[in-house]
Coordinates of C-alpha atoms and ligand atoms in Angstrom, one line a residue:
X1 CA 9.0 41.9 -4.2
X2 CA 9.2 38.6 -2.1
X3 CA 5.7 37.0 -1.6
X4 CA 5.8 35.2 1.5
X5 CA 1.7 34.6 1.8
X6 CA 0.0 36.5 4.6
X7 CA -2.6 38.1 4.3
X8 CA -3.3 38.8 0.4
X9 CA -2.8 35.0 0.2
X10 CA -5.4 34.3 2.3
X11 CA -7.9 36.6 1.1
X12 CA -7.8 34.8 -2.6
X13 CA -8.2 31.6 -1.0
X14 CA -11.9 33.0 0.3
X15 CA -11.8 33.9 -3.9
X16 CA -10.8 30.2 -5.1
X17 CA -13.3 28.6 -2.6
X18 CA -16.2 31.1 -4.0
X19 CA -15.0 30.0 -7.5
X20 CA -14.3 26.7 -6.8
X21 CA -17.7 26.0 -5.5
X22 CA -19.5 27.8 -8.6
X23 CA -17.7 26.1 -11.3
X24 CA -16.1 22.8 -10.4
X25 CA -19.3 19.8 -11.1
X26 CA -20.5 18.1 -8.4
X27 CA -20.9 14.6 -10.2
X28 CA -17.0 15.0 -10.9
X29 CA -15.8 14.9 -7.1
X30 CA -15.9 10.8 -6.6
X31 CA -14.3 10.4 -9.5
X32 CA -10.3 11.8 -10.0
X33 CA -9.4 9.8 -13.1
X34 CA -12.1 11.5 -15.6
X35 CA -11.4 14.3 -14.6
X36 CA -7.8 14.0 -15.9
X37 CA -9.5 12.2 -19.0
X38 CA -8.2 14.8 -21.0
X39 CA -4.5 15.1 -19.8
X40 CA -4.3 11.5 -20.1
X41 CA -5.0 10.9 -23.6
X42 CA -8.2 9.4 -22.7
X43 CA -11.9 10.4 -23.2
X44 CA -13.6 13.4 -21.5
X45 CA -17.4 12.9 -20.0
X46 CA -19.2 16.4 -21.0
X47 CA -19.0 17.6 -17.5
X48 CA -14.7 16.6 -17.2
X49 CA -15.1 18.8 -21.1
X50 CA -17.1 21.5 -19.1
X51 CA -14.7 21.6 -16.0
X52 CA -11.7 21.5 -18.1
X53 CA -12.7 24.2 -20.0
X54 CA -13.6 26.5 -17.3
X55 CA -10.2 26.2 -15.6
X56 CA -8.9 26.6 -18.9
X57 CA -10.7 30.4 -19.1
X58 CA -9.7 31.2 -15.7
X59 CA -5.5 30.0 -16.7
X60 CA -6.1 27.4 -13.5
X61 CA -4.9 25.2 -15.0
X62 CA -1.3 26.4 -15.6
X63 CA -1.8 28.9 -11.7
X64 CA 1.5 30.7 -12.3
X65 CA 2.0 31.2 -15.7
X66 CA 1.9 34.8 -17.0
X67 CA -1.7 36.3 -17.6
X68 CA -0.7 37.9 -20.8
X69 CA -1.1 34.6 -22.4
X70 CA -3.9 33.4 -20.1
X71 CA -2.2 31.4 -17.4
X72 CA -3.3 32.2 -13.8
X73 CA -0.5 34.5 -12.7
X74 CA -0.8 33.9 -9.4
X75 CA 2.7 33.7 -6.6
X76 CA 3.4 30.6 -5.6
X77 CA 1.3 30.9 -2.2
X78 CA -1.6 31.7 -4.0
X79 CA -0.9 28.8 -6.3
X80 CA -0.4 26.9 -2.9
X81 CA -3.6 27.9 -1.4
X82 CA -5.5 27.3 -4.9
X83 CA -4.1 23.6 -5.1
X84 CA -5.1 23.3 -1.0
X85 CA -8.9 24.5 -2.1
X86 CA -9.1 21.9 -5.2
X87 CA -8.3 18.9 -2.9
X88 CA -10.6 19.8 0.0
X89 CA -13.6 19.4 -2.8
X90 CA -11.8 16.5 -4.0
X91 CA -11.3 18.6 -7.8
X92 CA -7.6 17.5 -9.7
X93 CA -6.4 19.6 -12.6
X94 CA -7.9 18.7 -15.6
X95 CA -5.2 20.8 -17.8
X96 CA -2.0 18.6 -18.4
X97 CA 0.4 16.7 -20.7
X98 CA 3.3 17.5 -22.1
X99 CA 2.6 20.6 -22.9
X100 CA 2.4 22.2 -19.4
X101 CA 4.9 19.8 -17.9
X102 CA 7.5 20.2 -20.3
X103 CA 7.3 22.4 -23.3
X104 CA 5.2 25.5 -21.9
X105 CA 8.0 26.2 -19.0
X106 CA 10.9 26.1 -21.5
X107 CA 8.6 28.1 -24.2
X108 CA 8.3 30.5 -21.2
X109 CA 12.5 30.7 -20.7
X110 CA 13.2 30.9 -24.0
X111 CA 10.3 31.5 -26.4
X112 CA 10.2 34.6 -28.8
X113 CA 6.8 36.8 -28.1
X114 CA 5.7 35.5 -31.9
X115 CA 5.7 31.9 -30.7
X116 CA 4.1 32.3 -27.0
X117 CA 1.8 33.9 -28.0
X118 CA 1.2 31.4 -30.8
X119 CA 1.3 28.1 -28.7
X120 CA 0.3 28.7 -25.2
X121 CA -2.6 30.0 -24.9
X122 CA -3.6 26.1 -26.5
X123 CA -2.0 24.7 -23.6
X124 CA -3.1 26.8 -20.9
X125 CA -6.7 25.8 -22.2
X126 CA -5.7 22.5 -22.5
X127 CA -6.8 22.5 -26.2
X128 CA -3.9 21.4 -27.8
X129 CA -1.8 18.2 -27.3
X130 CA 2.0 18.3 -27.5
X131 CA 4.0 15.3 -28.2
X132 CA 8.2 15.1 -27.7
X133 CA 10.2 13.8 -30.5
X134 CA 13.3 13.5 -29.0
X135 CA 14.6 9.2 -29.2
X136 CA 15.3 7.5 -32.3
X137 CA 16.3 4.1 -33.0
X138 CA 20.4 4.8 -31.9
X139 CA 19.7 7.5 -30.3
X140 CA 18.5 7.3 -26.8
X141 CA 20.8 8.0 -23.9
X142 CA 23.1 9.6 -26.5
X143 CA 20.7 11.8 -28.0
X144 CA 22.7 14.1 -29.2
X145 CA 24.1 11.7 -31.8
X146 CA 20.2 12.1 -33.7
X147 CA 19.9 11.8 -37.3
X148 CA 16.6 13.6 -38.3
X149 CA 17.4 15.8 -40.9
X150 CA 15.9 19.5 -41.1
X151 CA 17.2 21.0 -44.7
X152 CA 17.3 24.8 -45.3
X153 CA 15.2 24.8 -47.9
X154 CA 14.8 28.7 -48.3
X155 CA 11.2 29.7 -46.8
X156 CA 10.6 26.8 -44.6
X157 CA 12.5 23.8 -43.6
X158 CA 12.4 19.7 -44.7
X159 CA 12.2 17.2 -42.6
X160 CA 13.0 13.6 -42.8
X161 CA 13.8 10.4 -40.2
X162 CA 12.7 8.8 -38.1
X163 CA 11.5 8.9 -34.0
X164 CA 10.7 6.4 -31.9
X165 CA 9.1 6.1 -28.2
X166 CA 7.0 9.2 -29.1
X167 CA 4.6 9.2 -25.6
X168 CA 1.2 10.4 -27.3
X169 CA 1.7 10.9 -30.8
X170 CA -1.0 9.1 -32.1
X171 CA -2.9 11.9 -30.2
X172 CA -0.9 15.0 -30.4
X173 CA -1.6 18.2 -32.2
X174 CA 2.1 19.1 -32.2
X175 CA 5.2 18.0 -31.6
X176 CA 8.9 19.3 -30.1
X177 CA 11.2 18.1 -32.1
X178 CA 14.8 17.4 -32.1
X179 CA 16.3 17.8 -35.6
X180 CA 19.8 18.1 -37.4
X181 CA 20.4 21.1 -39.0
X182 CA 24.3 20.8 -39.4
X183 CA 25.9 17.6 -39.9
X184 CA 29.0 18.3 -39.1
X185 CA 29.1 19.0 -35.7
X186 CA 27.7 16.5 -32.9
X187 CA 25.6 19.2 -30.1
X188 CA 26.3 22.0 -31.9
X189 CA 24.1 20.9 -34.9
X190 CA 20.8 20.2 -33.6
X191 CA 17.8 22.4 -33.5
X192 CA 14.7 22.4 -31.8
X193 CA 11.8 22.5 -34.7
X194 CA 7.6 22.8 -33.2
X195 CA 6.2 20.2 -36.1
X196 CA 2.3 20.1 -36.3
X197 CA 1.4 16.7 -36.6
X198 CA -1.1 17.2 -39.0
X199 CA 1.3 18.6 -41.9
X200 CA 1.3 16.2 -45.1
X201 CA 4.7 13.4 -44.5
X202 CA 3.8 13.1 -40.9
X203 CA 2.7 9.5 -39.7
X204 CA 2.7 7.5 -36.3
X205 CA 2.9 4.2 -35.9
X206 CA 1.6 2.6 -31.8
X207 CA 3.7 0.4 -30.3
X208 CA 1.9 -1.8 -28.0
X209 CA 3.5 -1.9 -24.1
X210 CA 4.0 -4.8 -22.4
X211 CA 1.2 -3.2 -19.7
X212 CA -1.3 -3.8 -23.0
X213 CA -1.6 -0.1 -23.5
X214 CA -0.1 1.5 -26.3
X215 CA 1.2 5.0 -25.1
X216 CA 3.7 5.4 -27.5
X217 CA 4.7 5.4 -30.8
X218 CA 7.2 5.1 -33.8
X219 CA 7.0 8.1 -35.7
X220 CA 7.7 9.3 -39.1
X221 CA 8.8 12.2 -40.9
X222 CA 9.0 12.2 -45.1
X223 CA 9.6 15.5 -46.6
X224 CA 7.4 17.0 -43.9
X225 CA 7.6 21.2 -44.6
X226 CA 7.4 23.4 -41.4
X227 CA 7.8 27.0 -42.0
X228 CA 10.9 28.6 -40.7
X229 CA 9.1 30.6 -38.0
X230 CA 8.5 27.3 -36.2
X231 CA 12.4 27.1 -35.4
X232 CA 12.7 27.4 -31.6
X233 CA 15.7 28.6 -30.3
X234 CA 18.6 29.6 -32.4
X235 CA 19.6 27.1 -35.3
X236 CA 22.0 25.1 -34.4
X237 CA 21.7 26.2 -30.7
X238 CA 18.8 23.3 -29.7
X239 CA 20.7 21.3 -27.4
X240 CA 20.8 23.7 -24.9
X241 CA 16.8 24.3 -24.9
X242 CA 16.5 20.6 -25.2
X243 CA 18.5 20.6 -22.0
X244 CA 16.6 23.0 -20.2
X245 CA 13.2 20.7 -21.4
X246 CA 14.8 17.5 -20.0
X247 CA 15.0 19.2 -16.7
X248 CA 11.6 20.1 -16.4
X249 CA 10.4 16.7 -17.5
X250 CA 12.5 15.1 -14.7
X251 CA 11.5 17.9 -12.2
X252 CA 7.9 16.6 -13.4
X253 CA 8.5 13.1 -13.5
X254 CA 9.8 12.7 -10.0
X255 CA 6.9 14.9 -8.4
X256 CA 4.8 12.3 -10.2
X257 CA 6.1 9.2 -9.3
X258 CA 6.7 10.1 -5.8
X259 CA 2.3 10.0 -5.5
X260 CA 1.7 7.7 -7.9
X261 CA 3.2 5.8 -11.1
X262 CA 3.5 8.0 -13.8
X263 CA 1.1 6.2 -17.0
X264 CA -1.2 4.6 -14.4
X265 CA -4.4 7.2 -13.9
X266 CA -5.7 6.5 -10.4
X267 CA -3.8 3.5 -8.4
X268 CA -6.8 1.4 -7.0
X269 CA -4.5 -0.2 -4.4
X270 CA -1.9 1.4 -2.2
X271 CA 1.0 -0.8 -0.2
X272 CA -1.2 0.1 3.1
X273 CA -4.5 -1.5 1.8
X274 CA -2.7 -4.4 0.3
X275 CA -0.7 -5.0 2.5
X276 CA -3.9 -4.7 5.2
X277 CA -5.9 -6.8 2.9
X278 CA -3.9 -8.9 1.5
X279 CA -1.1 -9.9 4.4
X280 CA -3.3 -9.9 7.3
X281 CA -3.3 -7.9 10.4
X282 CA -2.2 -10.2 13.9
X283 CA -4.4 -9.3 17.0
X284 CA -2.6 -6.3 17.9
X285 CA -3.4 -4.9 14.5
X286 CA 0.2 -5.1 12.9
X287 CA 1.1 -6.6 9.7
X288 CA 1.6 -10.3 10.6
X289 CA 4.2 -11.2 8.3
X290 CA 6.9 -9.7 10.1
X291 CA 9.6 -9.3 7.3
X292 CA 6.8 -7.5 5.3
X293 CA 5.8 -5.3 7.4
X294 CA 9.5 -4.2 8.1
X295 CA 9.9 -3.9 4.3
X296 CA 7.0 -2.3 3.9
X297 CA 7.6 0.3 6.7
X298 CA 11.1 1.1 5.2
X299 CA 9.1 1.5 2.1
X300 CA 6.9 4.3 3.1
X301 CA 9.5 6.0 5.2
X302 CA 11.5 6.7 1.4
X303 CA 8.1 7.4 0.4
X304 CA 7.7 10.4 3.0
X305 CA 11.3 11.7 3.2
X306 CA 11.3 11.5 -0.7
X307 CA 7.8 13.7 -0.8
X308 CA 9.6 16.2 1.3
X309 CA 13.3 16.4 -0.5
X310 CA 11.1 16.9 -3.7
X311 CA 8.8 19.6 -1.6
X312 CA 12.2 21.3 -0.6
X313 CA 13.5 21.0 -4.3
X314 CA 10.9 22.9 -5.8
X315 CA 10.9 25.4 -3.2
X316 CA 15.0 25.7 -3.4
X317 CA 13.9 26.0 -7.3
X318 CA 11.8 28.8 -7.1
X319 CA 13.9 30.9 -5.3
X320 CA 16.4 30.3 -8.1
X321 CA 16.8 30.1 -11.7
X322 CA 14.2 26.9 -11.7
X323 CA 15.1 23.7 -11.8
X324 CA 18.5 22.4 -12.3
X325 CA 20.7 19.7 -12.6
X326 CA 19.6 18.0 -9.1
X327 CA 15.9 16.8 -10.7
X328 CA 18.8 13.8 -11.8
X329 CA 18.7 13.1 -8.4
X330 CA 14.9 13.4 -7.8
X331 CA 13.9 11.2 -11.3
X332 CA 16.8 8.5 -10.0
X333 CA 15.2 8.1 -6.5
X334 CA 11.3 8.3 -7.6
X335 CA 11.9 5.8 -10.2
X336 CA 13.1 3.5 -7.5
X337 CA 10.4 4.7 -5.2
X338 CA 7.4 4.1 -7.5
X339 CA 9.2 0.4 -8.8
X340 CA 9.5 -0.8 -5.3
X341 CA 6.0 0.5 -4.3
X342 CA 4.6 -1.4 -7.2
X343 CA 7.2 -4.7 -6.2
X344 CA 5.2 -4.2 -2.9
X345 CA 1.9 -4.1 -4.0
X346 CA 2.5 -7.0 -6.3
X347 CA 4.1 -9.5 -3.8
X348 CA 1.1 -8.8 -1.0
X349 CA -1.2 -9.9 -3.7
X350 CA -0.2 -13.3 -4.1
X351 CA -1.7 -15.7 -6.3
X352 CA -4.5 -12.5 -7.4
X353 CA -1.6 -10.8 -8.7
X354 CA -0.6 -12.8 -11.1
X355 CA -4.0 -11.7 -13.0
X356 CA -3.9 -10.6 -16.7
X357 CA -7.4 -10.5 -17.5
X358 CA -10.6 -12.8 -16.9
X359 CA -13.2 -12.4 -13.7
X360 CA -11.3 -14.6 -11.5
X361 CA -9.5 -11.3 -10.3
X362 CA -11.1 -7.8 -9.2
X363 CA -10.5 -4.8 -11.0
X364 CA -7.9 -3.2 -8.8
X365 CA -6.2 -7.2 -9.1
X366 CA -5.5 -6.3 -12.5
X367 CA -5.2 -2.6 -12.6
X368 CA -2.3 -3.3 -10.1
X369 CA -0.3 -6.2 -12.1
X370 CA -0.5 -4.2 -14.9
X371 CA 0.9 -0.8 -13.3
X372 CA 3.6 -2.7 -11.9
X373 CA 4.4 -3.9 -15.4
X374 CA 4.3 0.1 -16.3
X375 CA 6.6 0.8 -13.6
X376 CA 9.7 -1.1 -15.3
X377 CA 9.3 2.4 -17.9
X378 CA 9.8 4.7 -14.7
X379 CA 13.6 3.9 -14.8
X380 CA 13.9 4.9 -18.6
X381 CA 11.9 7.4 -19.6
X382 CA 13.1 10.9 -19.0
X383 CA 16.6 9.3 -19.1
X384 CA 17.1 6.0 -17.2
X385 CA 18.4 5.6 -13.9
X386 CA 22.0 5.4 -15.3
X387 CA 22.1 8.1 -16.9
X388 CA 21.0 10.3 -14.3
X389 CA 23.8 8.5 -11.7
X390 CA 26.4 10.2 -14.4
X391 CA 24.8 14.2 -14.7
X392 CA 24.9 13.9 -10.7
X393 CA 27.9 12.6 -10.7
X394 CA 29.5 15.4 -13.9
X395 CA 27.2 18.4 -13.0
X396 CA 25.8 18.1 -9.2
X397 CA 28.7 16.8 -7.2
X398 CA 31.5 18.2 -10.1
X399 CA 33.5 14.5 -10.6
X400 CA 35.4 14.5 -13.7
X401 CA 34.4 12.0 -16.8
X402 CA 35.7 8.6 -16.2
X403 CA 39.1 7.7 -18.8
Ligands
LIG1 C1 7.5 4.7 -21.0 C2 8.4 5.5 -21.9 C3 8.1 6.7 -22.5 C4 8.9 7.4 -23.3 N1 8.5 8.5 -23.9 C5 9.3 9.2 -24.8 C6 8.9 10.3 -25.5 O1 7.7 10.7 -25.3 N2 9.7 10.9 -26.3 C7 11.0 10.5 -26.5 O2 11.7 11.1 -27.3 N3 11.5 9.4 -25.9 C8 10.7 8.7 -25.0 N4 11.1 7.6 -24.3 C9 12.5 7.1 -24.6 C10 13.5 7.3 -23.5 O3 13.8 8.6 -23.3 C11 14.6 6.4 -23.9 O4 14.2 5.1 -23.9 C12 15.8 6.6 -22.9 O5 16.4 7.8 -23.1 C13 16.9 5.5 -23.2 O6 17.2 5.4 -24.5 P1 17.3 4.0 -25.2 O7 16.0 3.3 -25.0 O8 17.7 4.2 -26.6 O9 18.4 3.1 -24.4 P2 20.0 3.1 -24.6 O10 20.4 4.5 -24.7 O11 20.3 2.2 -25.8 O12 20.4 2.5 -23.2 C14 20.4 1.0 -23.0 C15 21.0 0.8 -21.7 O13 22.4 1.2 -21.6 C16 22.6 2.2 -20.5 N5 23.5 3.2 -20.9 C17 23.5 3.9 -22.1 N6 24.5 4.8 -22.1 C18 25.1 4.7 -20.9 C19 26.2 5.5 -20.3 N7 26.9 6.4 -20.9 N8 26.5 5.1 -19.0 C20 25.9 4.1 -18.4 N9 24.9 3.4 -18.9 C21 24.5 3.7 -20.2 C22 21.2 2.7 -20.3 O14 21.1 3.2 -18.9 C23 20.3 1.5 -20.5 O15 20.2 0.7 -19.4 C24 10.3 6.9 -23.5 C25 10.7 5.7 -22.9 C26 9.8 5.0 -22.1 C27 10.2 3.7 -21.4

């Protein structure tokens, strides 16, 4: 049946409040980014451990994922009024990564009972990291033409090649993996293999960003054995849950860069304080660089109509089959979103945005040059901008390929 809130809904919102105030720490409130410490491959204070952990029990975490494996299971309004509770005491969701953005949906679509219940209850508790081997070196924006080889090699298969960009690795617990499992067919030859990254022939390599961070990683597989009941999917039939992954990763991607860049914790500095700050106010309180503050207000206009397309999206998503094809649409236009907030940001610095390091710059000086250096990444990962103009293009608005 339909669950259009009402009153139900607004009973377990008295229930989330009650919990809420029991369980989330205190000291955790003025702080957002550690309590994401965990989700974002960083290091977790004992009380970010503590509050992770306790949304992790209750399947918070992950609100409408099926009980039976420890998610939440609560309807969307109830998810709604859960997420309204956490900000009005200022708590985030500590339970993130890949692993509840993108592999935990499509383990959900397509998974067998045998491997749900093997591999989500780690992500719903946000115990386990997952990494996503998809790009090699070749094989990027045509990703179908990927060489890792998985051989048959009776009880279990062997791995070996090489991936490259692997967001996380160097931290992950496990890893989605595209491999080849026929090589005589392009699509229609790739499977979709769970690798724990722990197994013997496994090793990562960082790759330092040009934000100074290094998120990602080469890595390598020699000889690697993972047992057949890891295969995900049908063999040979990976493309089309690799497909279904990509989608929620975009879906994911957009909602994040719409808020804030994705790889960048807690911006410091928005376009309004900078630009406040930074610009300069004339005496009636306006920006008083004129062509700034008209690029500025254009800015956050995209900003707000974006927030809400992506709002309606999700909604429109729900009432179908998830989402689809159109998060193309959503990852093009937050890329560009997120890149010209960031352009923003930088050019109402100045001079103190042209900081690397050193104490002739404030912390949010250099937290900001260095997140707009991250947002160049927001129009490649997940698929870059391009290649997102060509599945609307094919798959929203039904153009044929061009000769
Ligand atoms: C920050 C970041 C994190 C990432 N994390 C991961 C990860 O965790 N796991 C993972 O597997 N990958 C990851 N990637 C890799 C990412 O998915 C690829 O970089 C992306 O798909 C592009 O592939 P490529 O780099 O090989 O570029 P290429 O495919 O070589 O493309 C080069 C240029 O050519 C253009 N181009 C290519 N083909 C076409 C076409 N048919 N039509 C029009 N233009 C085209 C592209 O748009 C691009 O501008 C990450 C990338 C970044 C930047």
């Amino acid at each position: 049946m339909a669950d259009f809130g009402g009153d139900d809904t607004e009973a377990f919102r008295g229930e989330a409040r009650t919990w809420l105030e029991a369980n989330f720490p205190e000291a955790l409130k003025a702080n957002p980014a550690a309590q994401m410490a965990a989700a974002m491959g960083g290091k977790e204070s004992p009380e970010a451990k503590l509050w992770r952990e306790r949304m992790g029990e209750r399947g918070w975490g992950t609100p409408t994922w099926p009980a039976e494996y420890g998610g939440g299971g609560l309807s969307r309004p109830q998810a709604r009024v859960l997420a309204e509770e956490m900000a009005r005491i200022g708590a985030r969701n500590p339970i993130g990564g890949m692993g509840v953005m993108m592999f935990g949906p499509t383990l959900i679509e397509y998974g067998t009972e045998e491997l749900k219940r093997q591999h989500l209850p780690g992500i719903i508790k946000g115990e386990v990291r997952w990494c996503q081997g998809y790009s090699e070196p070749g094989s990027g924006s045509d990703l179908a033409s990927l060489q890792t080889r998985a051989e048959d090699k009776g009880d279990h298969y062997r791995v070996n090649g090489q991936k490259i960009w692997t967001s996380g690795a160097n931290l992950a617990d496990w890893c989605f993996c595209l491999v080849r499992t026929d090589t005589a067919k392009k699509h229609e030859g790739i499977s979709f293999l769970l690798i724990n990254m722990r197994t013997a022939g496994v090793e990562v390599r960082p790759i330092l960003l040009i934000n100074g961070t290094s998120p990602f990683c080469e890595t390598f597989f020699t000889d690697v054995v993972v047992p057949k009941n890891q295969l995900f999917g049908p063999l040979n039939g990976g493309w089309t849950v690799a497909k279904r992954l990509l989608q929620f990763e975009r879906d994911n991607i957009s909602a994040g860069l719409g808020g804030g860049s994705i790889g960048a914790p807690v911006q410091a500095l928005t376009v309004e304080t900078a630009a406040k700050d930074y610009v300069g106010l004339d005496e009636t309180g306006r920006l008083s660089d004129t062509d700034f503050r008209r690029r500025v207000t254009e800015h956050l206009m995209e900003v707000h109509s974006f927030q809400l397309t992506v709002r309606r999206a999700a909604d429109e998503a729900r009432s179908n089959q998830g989402p689809s094809a159109a998060t193309s649409i959503m990852k093009y236009a937050g890329a560009k979103v997120a890149q010209d907030r960031n352009e923003l940001i930088v050019e109402a610095l100045g001079a103190n945005g042209l900081g690397w390091e050193g104490e002739a710059y404030s912390g949010p000086e250099l937290a900001a040059v260095r997140t707009w250096l991250r947002s160049k990444g927001n129009s490649i990962e997940g698929g870059t901008s391009e290649i997102n103009l060509n599945v609307v293009s094919k798959r929203v608005l039904g153009l044929p390929d061009p000769k």
